[in-house]
PDB file of C-alpha atoms in Angstrom:
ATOM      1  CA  UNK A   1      99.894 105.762  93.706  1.00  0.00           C
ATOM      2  CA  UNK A   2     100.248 102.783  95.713  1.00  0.00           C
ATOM      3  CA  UNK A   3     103.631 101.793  93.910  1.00  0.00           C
ATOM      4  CA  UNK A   4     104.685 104.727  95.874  1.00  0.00           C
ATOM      5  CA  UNK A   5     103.840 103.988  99.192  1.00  0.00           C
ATOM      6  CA  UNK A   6     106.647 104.213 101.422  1.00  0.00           C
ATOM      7  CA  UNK A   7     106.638 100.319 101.882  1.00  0.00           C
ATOM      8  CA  UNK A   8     107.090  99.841  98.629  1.00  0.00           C
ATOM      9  CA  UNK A   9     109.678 102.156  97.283  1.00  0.00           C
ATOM     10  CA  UNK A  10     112.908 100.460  97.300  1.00  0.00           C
ATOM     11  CA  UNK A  11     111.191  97.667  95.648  1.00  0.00           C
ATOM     12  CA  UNK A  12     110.313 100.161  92.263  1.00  0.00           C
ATOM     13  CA  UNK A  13     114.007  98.979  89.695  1.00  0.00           C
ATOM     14  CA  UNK A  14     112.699 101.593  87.050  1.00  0.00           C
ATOM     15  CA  UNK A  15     110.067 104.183  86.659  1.00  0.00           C
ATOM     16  CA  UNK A  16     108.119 103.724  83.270  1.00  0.00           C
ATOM     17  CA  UNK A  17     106.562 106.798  82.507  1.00  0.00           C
ATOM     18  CA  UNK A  18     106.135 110.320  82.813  1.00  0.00           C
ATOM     19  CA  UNK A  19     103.213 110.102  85.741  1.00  0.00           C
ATOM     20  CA  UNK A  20     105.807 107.752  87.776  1.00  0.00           C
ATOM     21  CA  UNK A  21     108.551 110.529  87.529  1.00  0.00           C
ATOM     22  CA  UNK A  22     106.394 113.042  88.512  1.00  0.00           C
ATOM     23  CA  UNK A  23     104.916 111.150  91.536  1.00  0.00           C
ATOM     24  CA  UNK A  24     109.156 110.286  92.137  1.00  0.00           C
ATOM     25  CA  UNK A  25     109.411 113.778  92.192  1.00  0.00           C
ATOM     26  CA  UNK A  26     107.162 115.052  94.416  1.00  0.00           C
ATOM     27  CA  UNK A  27     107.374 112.138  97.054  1.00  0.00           C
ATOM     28  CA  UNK A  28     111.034 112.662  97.041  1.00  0.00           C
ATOM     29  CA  UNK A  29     110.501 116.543  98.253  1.00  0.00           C
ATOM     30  CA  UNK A  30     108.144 115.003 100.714  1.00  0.00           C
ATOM     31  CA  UNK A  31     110.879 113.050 101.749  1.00  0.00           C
ATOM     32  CA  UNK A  32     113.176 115.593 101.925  1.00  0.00           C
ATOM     33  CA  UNK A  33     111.591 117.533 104.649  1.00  0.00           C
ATOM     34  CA  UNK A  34     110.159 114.422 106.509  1.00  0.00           C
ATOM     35  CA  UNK A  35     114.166 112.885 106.620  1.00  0.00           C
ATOM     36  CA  UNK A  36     114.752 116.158 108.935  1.00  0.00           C
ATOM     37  CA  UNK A  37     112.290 114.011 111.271  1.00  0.00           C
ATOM     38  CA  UNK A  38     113.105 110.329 110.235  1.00  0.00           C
ATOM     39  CA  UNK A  39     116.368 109.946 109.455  1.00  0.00           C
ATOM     40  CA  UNK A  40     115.631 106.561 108.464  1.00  0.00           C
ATOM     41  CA  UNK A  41     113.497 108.224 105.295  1.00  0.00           C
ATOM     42  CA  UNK A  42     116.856 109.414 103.674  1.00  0.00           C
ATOM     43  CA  UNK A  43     117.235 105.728 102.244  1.00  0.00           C
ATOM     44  CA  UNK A  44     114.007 105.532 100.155  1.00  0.00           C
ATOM     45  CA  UNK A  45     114.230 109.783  99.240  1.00  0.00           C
ATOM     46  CA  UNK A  46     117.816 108.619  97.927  1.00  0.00           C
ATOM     47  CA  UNK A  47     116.891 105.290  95.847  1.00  0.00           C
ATOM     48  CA  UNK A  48     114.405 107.830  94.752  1.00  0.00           C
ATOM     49  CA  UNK A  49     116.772 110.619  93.569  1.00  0.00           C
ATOM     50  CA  UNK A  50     118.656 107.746  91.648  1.00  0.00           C
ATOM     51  CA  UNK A  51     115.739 106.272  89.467  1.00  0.00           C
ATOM     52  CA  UNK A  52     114.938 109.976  88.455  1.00  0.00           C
ATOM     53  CA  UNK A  53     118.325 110.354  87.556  1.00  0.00           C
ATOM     54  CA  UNK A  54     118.321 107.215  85.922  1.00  0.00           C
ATOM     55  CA  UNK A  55     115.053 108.247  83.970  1.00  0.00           C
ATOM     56  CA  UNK A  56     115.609 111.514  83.049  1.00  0.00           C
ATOM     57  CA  UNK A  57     119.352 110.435  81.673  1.00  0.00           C
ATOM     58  CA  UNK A  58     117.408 107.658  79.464  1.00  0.00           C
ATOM     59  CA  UNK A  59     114.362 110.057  78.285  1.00  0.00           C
ATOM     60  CA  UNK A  60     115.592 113.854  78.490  1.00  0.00           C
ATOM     61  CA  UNK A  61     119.063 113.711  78.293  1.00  0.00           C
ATOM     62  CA  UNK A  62     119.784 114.818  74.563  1.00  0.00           C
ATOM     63  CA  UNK A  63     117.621 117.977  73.284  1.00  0.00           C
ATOM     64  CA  UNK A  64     117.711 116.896  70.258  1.00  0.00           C
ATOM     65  CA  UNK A  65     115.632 113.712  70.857  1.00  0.00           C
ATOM     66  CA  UNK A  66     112.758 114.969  72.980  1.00  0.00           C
ATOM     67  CA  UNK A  67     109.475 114.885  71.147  1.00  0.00           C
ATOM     68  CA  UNK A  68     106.128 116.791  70.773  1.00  0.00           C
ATOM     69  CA  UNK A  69     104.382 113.771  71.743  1.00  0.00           C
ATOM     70  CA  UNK A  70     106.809 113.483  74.999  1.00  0.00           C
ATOM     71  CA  UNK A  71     106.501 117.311  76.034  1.00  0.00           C
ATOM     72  CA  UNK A  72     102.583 116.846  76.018  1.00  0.00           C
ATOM     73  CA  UNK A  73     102.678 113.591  77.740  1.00  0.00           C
ATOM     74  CA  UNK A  74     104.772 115.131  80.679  1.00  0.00           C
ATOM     75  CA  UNK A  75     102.663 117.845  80.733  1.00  0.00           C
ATOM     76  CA  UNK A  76      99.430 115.763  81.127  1.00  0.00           C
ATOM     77  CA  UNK A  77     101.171 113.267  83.984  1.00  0.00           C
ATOM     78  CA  UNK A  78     102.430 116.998  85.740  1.00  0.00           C
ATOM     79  CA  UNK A  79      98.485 118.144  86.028  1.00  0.00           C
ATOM     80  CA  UNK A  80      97.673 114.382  87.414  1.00  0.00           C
ATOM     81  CA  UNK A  81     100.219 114.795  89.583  1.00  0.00           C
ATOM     82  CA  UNK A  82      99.475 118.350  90.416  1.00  0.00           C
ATOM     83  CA  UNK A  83      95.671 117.004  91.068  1.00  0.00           C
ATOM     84  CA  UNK A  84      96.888 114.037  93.359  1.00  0.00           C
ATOM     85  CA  UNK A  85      99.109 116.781  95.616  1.00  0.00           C
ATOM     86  CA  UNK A  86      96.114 119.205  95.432  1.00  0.00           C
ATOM     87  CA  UNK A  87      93.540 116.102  96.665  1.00  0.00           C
ATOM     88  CA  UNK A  88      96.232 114.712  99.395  1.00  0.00           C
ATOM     89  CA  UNK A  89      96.540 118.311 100.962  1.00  0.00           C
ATOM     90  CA  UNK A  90      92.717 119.285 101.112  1.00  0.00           C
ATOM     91  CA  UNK A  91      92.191 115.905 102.763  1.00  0.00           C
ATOM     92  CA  UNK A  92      95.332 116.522 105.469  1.00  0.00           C
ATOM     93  CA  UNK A  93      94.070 119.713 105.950  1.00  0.00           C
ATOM     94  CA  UNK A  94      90.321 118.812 106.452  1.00  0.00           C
ATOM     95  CA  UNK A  95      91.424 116.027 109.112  1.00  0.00           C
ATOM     96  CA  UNK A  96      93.179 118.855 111.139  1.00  0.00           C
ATOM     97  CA  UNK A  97      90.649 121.113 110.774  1.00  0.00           C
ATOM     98  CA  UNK A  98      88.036 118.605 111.972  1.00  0.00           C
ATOM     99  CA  UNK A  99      90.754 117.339 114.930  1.00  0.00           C
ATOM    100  CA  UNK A 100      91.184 121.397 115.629  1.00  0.00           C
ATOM    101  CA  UNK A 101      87.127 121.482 116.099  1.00  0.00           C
ATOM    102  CA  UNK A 102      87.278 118.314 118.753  1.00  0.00           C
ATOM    103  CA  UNK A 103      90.451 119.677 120.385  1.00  0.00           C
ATOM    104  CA  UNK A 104      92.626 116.979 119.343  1.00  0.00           C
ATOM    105  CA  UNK A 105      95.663 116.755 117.271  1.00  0.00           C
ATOM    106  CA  UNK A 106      96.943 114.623 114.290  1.00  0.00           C
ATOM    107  CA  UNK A 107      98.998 112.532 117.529  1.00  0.00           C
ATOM    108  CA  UNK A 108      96.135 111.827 119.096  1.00  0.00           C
ATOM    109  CA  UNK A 109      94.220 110.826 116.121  1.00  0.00           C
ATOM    110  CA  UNK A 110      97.444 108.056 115.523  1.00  0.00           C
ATOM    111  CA  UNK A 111      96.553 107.239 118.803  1.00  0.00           C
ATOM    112  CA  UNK A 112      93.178 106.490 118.427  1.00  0.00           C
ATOM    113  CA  UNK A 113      93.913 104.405 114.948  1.00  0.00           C
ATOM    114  CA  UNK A 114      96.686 102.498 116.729  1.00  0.00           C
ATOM    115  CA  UNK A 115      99.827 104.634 114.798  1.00  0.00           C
ATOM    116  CA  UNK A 116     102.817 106.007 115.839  1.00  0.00           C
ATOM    117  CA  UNK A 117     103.239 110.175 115.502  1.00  0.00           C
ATOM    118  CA  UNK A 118     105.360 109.518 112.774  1.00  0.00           C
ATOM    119  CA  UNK A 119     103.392 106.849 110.453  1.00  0.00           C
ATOM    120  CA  UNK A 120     100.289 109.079 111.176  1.00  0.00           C
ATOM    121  CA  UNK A 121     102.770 111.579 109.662  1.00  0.00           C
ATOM    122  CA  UNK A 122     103.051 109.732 106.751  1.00  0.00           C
ATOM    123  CA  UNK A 123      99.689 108.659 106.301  1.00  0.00           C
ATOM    124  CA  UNK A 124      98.254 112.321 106.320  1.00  0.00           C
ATOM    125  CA  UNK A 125     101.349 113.513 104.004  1.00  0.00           C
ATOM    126  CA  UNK A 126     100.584 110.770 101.754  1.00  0.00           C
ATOM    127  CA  UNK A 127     103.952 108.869 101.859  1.00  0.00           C
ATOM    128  CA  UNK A 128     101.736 106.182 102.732  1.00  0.00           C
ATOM    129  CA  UNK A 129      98.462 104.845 101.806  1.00  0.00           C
ATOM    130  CA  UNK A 130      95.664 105.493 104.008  1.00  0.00           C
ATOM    131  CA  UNK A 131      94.036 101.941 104.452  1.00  0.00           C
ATOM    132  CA  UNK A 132      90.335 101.744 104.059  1.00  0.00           C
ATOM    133  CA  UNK A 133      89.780 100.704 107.892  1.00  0.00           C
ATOM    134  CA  UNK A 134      91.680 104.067 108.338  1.00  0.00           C
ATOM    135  CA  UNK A 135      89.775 105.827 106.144  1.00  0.00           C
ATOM    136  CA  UNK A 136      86.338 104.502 107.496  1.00  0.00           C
ATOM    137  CA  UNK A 137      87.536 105.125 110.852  1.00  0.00           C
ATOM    138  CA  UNK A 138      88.478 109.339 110.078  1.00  0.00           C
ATOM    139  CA  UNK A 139      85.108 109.063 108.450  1.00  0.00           C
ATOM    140  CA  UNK A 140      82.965 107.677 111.597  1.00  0.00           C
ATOM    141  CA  UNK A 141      85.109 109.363 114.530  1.00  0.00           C
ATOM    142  CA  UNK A 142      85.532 112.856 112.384  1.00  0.00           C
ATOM    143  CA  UNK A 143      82.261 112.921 110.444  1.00  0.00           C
ATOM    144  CA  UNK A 144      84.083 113.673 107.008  1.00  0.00           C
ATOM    145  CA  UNK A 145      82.583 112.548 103.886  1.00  0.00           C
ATOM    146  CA  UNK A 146      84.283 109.664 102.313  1.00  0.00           C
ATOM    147  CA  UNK A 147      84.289 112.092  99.140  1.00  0.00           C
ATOM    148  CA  UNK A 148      86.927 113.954 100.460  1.00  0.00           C
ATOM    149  CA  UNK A 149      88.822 110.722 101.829  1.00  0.00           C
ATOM    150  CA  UNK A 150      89.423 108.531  99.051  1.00  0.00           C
ATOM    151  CA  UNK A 151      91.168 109.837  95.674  1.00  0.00           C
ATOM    152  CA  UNK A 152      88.941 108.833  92.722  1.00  0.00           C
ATOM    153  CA  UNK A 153      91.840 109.253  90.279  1.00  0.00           C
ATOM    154  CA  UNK A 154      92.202 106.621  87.997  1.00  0.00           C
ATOM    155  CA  UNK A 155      95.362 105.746  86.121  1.00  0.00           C
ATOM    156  CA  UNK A 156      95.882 105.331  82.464  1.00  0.00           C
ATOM    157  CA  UNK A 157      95.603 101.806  82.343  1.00  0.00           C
ATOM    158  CA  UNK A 158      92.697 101.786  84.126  1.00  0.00           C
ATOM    159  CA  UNK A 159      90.792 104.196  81.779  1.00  0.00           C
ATOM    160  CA  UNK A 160      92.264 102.788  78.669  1.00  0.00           C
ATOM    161  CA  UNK A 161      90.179  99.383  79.779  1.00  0.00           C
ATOM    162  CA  UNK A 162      87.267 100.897  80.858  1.00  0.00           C
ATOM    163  CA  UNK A 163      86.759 102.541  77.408  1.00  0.00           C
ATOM    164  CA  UNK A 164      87.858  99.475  75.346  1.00  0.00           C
ATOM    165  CA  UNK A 165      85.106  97.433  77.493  1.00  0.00           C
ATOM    166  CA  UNK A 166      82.587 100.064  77.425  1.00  0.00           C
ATOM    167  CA  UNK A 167      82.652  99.486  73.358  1.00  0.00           C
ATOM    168  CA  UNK A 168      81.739  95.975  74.087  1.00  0.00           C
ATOM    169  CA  UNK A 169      78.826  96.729  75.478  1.00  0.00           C
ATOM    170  CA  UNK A 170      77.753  97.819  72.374  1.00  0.00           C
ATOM    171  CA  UNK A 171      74.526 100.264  73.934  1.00  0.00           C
ATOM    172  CA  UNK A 172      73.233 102.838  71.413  1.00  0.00           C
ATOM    173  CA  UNK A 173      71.543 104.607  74.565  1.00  0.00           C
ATOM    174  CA  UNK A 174      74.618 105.457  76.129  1.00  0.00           C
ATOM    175  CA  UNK A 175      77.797 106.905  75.783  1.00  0.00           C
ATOM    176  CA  UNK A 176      81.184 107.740  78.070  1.00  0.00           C
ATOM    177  CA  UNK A 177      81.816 111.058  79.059  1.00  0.00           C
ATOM    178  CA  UNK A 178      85.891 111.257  78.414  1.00  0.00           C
ATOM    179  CA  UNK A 179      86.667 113.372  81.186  1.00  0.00           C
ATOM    180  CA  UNK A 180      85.116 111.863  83.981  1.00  0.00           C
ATOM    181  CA  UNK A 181      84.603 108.425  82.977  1.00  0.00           C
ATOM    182  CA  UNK A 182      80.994 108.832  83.622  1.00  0.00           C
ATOM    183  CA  UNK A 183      78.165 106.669  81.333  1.00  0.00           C
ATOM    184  CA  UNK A 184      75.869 108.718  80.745  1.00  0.00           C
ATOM    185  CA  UNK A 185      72.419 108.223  78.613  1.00  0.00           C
ATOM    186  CA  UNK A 186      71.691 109.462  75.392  1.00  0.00           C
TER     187      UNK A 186
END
């Protein structure tokens, strides 16, 4: 997710796969509705727009050559998407609830990290990437479990690894759970 932090975004020349258009996608509506805001935003929601454009010209363009294989793998990086929007606004919406219980607001909690209203905005949208002095910080001043701060999501490069090195290990008493990427004993 971090290749899609707002910093970062006019950097990204192509997306490579069917998670990156998906996270495109939905940080571009994000985008869309923040611009109204931050007219400045309009310039990374546009160079956005063109590398799904770009994308789906080169991978969905002609019927004819979409796969099985392709339709499964876009539905797979739409639920990990779907996951990452579903984690992103349970945490925004447990930091205002816990604000709402102190009497603050989400500018006075960019006050107290040292943000502006609007990259507070961001951070809590997820545009940006909460950093982990952030995070600890919501978690002291707030009292929210860290749980429910930091996404546990790993990507597929990540899990591909793990499972290729977990064979190394070579452990009779153990085995991965393929869901969570939990060991577990046996």
């Amino acid at each position: 997710m971090e290749k899609f932090d707002l910093d970062n975004i006019l950097k990204i020349v192509s997306l490579d796969n069917e998670l990156e258009l998906n996270r495109a996608s939905e940080l571009q509506l994000k985008l869309r509705v923040m611009a109204k805001k931050n007219p400045e935003l309009s310039i990374q929601r546009t160079h956005l727009r063109e590398l799904i454009k770009k994308y789906e010209a080169n991978y969905w363009d002609d019927i004819n050559e979409i796969t099985g294989r392709q339709i499964a793998l876009s539905d797979i990086a739409e639920e990990i998407a779907q996951n990452e929007r579903i984690f992103l606004t349970a945490r925004k919406e447990l930091i205002r609830s816990e604000l709402k219980k102190l009497n603050l607001n989400q500018q006075d909690l960019g006050i107290l990290l040292g943000h502006t209203k609007s990259y507070m905005s961001e951070l809590l949208n997820g545009v940006r990437t909460l950093s982990m002095i952030d995070i600890i910080s919501i978690h002291k001043l707030l009292n929210v479990e860290l749980k429910f701060l930091i996404p546990t999501f790993l990507n597929d490069e990540k899990r591909a690894m793990l499972n290729q090195n977990f064979k190394k290990l070579k452990r009779s008493n153990l085995t991965i759970n393929k869901k969570g990427l939990e060991l577990e004993a046996i």
